[in-house]
mmCIF file of C-alpha atoms and ligand atoms in Angstrom:
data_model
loop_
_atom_site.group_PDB
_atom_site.id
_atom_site.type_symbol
_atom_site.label_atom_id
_atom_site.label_comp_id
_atom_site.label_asym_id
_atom_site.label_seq_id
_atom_site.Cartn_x
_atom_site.Cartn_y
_atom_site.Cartn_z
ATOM 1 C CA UNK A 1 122.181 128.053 141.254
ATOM 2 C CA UNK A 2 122.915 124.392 140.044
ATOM 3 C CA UNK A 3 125.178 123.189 137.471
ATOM 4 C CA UNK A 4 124.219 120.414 135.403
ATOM 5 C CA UNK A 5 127.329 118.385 135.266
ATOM 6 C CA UNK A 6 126.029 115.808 132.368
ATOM 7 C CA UNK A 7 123.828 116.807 129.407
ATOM 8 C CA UNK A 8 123.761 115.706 125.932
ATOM 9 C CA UNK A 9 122.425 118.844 124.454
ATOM 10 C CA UNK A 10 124.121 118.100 120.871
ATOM 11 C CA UNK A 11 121.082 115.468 120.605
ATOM 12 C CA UNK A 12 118.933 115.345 117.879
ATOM 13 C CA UNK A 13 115.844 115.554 120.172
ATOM 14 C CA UNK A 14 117.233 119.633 120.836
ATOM 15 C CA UNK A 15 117.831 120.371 117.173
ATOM 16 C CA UNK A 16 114.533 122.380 117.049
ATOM 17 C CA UNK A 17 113.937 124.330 120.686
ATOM 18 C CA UNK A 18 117.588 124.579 122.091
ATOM 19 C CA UNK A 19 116.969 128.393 122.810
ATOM 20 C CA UNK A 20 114.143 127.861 124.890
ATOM 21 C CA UNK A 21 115.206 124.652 126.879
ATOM 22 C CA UNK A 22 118.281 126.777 127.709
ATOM 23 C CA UNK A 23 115.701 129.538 128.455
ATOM 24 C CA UNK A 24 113.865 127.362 130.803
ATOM 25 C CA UNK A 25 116.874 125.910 132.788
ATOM 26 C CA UNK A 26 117.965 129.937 133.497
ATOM 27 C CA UNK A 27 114.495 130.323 134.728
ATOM 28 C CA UNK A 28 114.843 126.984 136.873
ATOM 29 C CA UNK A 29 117.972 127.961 138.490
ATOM 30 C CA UNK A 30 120.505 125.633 136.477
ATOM 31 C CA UNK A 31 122.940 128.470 135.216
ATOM 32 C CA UNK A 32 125.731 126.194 133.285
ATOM 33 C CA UNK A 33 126.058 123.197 132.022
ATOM 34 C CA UNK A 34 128.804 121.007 131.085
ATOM 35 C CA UNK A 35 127.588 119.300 127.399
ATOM 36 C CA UNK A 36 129.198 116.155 126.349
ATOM 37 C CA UNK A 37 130.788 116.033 123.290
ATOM 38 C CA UNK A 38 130.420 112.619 122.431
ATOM 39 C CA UNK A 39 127.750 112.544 119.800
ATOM 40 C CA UNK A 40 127.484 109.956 117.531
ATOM 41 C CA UNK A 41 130.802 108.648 117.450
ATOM 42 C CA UNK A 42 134.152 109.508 114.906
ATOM 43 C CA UNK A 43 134.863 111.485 113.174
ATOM 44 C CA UNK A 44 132.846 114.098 114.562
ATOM 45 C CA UNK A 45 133.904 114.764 117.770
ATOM 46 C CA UNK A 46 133.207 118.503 117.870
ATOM 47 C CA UNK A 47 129.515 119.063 118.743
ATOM 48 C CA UNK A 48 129.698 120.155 121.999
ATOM 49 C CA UNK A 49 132.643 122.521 121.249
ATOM 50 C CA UNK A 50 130.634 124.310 118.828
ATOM 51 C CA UNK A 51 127.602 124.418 121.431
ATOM 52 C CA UNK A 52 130.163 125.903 123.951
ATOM 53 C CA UNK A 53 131.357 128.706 121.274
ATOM 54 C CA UNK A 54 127.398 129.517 120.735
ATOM 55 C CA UNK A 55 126.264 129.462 124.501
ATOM 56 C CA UNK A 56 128.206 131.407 127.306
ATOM 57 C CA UNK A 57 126.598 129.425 129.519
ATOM 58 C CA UNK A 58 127.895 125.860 128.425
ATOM 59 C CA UNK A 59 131.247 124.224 128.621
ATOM 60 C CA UNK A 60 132.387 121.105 126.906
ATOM 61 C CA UNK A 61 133.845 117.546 126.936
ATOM 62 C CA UNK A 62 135.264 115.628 124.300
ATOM 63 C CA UNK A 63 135.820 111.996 123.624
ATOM 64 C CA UNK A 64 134.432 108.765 122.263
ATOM 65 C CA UNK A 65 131.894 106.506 124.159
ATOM 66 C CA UNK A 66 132.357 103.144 124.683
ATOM 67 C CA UNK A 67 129.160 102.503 122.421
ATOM 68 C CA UNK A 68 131.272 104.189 119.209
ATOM 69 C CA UNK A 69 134.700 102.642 120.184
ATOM 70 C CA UNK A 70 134.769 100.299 117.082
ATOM 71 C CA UNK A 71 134.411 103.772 114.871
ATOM 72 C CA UNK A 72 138.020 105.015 116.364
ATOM 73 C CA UNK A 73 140.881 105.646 114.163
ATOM 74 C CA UNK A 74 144.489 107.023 115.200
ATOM 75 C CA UNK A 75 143.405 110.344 113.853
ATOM 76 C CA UNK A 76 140.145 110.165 116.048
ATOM 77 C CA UNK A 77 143.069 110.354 119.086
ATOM 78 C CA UNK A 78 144.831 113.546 117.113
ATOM 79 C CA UNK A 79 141.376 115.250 116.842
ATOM 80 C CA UNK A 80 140.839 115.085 120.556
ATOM 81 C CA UNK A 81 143.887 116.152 121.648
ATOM 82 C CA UNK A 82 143.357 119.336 119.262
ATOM 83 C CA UNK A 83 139.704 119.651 120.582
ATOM 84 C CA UNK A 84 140.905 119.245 124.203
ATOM 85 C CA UNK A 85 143.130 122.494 124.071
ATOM 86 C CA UNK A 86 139.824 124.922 123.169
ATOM 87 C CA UNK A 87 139.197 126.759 126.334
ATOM 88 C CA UNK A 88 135.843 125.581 127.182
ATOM 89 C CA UNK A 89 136.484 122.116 127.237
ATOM 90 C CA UNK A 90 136.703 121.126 130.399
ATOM 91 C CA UNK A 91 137.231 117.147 130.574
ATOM 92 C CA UNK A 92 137.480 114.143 128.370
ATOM 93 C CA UNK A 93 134.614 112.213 128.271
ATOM 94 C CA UNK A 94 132.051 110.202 128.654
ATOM 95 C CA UNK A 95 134.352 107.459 128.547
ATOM 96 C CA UNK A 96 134.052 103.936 130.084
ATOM 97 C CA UNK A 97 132.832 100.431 129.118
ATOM 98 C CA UNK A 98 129.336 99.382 128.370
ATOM 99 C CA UNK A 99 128.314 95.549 128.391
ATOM 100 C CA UNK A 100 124.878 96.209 128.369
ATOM 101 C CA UNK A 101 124.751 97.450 124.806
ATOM 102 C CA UNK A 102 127.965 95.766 123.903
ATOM 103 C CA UNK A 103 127.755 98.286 120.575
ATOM 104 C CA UNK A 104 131.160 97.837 119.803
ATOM 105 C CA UNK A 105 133.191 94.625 120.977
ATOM 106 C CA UNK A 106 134.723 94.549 124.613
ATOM 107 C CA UNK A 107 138.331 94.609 123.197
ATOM 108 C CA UNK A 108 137.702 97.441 121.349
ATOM 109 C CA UNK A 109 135.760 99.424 123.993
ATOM 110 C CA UNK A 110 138.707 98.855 126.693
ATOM 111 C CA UNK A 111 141.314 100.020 124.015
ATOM 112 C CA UNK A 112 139.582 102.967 123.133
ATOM 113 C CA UNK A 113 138.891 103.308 126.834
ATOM 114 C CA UNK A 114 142.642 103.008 127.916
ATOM 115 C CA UNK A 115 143.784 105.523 125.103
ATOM 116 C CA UNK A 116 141.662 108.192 126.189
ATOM 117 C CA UNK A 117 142.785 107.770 129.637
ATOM 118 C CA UNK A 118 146.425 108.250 129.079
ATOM 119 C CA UNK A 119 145.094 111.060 126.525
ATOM 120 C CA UNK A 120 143.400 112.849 129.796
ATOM 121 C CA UNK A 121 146.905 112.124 132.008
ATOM 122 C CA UNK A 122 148.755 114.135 129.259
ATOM 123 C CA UNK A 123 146.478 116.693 129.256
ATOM 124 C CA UNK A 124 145.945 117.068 132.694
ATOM 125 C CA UNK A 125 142.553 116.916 132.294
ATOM 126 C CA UNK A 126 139.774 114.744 134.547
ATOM 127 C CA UNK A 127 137.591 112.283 133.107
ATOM 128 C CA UNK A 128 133.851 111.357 132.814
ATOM 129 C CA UNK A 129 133.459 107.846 132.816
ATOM 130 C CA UNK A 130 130.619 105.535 131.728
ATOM 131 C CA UNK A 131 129.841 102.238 133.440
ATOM 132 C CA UNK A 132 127.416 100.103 132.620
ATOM 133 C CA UNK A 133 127.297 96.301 133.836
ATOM 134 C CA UNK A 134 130.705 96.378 133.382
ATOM 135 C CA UNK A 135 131.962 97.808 137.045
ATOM 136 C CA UNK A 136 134.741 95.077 137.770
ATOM 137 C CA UNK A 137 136.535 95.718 134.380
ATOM 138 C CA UNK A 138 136.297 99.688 134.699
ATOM 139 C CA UNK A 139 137.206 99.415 138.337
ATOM 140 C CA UNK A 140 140.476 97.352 137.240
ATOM 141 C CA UNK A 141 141.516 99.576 134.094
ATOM 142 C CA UNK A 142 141.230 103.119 136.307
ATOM 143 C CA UNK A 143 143.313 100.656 138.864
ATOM 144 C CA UNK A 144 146.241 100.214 136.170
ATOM 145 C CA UNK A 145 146.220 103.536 133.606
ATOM 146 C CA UNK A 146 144.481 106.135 135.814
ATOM 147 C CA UNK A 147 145.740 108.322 138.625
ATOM 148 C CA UNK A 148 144.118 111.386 138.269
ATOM 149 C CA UNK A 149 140.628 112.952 139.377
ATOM 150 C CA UNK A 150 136.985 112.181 137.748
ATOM 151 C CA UNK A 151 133.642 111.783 137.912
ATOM 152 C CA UNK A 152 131.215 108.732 137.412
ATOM 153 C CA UNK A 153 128.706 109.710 135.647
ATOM 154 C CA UNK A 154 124.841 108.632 136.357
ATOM 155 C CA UNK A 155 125.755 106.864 139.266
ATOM 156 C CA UNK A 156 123.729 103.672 140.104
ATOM 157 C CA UNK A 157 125.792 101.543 141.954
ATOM 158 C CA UNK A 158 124.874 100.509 145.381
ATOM 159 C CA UNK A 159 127.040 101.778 148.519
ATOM 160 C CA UNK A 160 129.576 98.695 148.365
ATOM 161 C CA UNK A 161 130.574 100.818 144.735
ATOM 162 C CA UNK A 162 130.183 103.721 145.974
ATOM 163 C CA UNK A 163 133.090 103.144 148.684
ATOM 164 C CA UNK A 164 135.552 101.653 146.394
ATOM 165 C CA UNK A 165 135.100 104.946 143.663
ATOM 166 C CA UNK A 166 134.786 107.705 146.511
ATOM 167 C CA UNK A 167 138.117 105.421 148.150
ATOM 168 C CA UNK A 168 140.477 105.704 144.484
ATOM 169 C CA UNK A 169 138.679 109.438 144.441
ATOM 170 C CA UNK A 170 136.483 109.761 142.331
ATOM 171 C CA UNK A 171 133.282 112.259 142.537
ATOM 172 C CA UNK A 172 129.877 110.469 141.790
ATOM 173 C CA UNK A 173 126.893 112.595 139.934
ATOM 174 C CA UNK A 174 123.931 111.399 141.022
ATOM 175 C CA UNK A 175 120.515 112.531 138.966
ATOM 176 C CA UNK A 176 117.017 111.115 137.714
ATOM 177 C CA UNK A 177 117.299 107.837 139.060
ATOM 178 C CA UNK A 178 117.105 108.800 142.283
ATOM 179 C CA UNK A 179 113.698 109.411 142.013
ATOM 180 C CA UNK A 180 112.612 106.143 140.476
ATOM 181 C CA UNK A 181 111.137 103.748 143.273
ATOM 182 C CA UNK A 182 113.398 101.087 142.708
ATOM 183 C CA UNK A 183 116.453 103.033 142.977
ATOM 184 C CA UNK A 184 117.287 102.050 147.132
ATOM 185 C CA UNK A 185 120.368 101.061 146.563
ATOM 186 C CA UNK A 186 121.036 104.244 145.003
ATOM 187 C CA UNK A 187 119.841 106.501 147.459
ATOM 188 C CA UNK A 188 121.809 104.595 149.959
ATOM 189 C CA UNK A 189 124.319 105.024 148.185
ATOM 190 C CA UNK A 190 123.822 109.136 148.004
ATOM 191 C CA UNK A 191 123.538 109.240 151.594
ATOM 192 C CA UNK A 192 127.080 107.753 152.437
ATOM 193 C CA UNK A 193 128.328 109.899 149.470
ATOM 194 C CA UNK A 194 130.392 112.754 151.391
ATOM 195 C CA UNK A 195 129.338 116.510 150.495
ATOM 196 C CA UNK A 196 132.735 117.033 148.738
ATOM 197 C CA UNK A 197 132.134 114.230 146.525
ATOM 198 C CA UNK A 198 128.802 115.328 145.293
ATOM 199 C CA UNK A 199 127.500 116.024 142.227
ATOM 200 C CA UNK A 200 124.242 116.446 140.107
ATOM 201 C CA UNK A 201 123.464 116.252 136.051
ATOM 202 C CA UNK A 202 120.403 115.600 134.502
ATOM 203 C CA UNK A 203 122.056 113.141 131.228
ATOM 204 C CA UNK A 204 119.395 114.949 129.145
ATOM 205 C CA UNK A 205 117.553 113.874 126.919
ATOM 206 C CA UNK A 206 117.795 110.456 128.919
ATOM 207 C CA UNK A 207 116.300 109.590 132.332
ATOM 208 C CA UNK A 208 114.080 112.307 132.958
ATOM 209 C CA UNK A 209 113.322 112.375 136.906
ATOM 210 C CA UNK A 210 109.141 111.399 138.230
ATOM 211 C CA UNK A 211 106.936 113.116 137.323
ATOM 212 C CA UNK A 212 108.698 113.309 133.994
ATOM 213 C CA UNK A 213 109.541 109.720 133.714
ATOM 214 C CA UNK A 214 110.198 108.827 129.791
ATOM 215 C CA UNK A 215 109.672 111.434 128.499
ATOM 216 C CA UNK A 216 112.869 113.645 127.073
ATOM 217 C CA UNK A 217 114.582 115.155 129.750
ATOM 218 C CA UNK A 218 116.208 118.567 129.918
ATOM 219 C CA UNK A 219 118.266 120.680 132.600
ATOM 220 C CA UNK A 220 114.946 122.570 133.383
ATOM 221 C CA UNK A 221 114.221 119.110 135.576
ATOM 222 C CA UNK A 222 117.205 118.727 137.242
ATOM 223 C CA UNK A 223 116.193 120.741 140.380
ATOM 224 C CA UNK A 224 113.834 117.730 140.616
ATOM 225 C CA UNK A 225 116.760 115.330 141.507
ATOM 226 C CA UNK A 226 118.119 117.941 143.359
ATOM 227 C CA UNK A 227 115.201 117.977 145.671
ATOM 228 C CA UNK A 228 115.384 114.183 145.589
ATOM 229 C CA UNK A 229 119.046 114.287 146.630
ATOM 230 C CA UNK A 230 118.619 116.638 149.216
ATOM 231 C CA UNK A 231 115.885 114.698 151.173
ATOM 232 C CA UNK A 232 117.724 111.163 150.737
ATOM 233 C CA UNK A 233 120.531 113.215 153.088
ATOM 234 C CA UNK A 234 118.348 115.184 155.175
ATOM 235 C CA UNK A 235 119.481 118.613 154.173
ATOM 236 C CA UNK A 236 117.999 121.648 151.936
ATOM 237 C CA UNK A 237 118.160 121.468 148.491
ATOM 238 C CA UNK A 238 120.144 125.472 148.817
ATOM 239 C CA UNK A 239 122.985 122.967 150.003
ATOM 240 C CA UNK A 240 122.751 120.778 147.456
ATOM 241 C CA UNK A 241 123.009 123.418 144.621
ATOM 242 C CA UNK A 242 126.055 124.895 146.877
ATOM 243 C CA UNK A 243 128.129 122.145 147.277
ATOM 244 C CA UNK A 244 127.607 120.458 143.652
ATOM 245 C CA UNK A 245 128.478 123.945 142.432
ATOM 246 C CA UNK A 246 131.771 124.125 144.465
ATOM 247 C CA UNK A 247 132.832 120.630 143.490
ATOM 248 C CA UNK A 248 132.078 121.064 140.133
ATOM 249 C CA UNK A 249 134.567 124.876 140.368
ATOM 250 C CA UNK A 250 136.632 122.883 141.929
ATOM 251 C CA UNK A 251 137.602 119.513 140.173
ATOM 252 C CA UNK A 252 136.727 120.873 136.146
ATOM 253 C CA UNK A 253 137.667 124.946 136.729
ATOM 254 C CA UNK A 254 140.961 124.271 137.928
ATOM 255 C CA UNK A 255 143.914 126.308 136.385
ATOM 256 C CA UNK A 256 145.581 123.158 133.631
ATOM 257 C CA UNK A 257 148.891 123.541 132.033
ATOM 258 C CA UNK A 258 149.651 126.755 134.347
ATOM 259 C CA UNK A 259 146.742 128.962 132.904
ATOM 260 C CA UNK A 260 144.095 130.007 135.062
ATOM 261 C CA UNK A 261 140.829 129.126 133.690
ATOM 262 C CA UNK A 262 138.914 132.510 133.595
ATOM 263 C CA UNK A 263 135.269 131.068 132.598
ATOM 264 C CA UNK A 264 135.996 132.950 129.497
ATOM 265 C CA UNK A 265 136.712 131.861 125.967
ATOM 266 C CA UNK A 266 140.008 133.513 124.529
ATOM 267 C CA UNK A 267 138.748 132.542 121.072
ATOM 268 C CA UNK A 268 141.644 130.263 120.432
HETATM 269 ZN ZN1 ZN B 1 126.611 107.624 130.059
HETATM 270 ZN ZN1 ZN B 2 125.763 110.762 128.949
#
């Protein structure tokens, strides 16, 4: 059984067959899935909450991604912090900086970027963070304002990047990319990943894994990149879907604020 640790199933492209995508990643062996709750920005920061209240089998994130960080107004803070305490959300994110895109100005996105993280240290919660040409900078902010646990999300970095995340401990998610033929670095990365550092997500409806390759992805694929993952480090992909699955328990089921998380929603 896998866990999908990164899916984006709020997305416009699942507004018409959500029922049967989730029906097809229960048949492929992917029995939760953590949805992130970033959407299209302030002020509506509750999609994936209200997924997670539909589906048993999804929990949520919140937060605002770097892409939307110009949108962010001191209420957009307040809202997460409310969002955060529902018992199905499980981290803030995806967070980060992206200079790819540069959608909202630099300034902005490390603000944003730094709020949320001292939002997540208050809440004892661990982040998601999103990197995208933009390593040094995110690499020297989680230096300075983070000391707590997280995951980089859609890792692509090469080994060098790896080291330095897996070193400040940090778990890397590794998923469709691994499968594209220019992805070495990658994969060499992946194989010097350690097994409790592992994890898998799909970042539905984005990066679908060969065969599917541009078209939208869903968690249905993800044993793809599992397969993937498990021959880049020369084990069985049963391993792969047992360790991801314990890290996953591990770093986002935790007990927070001295409740244990039961996997069940109280309804408050
Ligand atoms: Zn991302
Ligand atoms: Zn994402």
């Amino acid at each position: 059984m896998f866990i999908d640790s990164h899916c984006h199933l709020d997305d416009p492209q699942f507004a018409g067959d959500l029922d049967a995508v989730l029906e097809r990643a229960a048949a492929a062996g992917v029995s939760r899935m953590l949805s992130i709750g970033t959407g299209d920005g302030p002020p509506e920061l509750d999609r994936a909450v209200r997924l997670a209240d539909r589906y048993e089998q999804l929990y949520a994130t919140v937060g605002v991604h770097p892409h939307d960080a110009a949108k962010v107004t001191p209420k957009s803070i307040d809202d997460l912090r409310s969002l955060a305490s529902h018992a199905r959300v499980l981290a803030i994110g995806e967070i980060g900086l992206d200079y790819h895109y540069d959608f909202s100005p630099r300034e902005a996105q490390r603000d944003v970027f730094i709020e949320q993280l001292k939002l997540a240290s208050e809440l004892n919660l661990p982040i998601v963070i999103h990197t995208r040409e933009a390593w040094e900078d995110t690499m020297s902010v989680l230096r300075e304002h983070w000391k707590g646990e997280g995951i980089l999300h859609c890792f692509t970095g090469d080994p060098v990047q790896a080291r330095e995340a897996l070193d400040m401990g940090f778990h890397l998610a590794y998923g469709g990319v691994l499968t594209f033929r220019t992805a070495e670095a990658v994969r060499e990365a992946a194989r010097i990943t350690p097994d409790d550092r592992l994890l898998i997500e799909t970042d539905a409806p984005y990066l679908a894994p060969i065969p599917w390759r541009g078209k939208r992805n869903e968690p249905s694929f993800m044993p793809e990149a599992a397969r993937k993952l498990a021959e880049v480090r020369g084990v069985g992909a049963e391993h792969i879907a047992a360790v991801t699955t314990a890290n996953f328990e591990r770093l986002c089921l935790r007990p927070r604020n001295g409740n244990r998380y039961t996997g069940v929603s109280d309804g408050n």
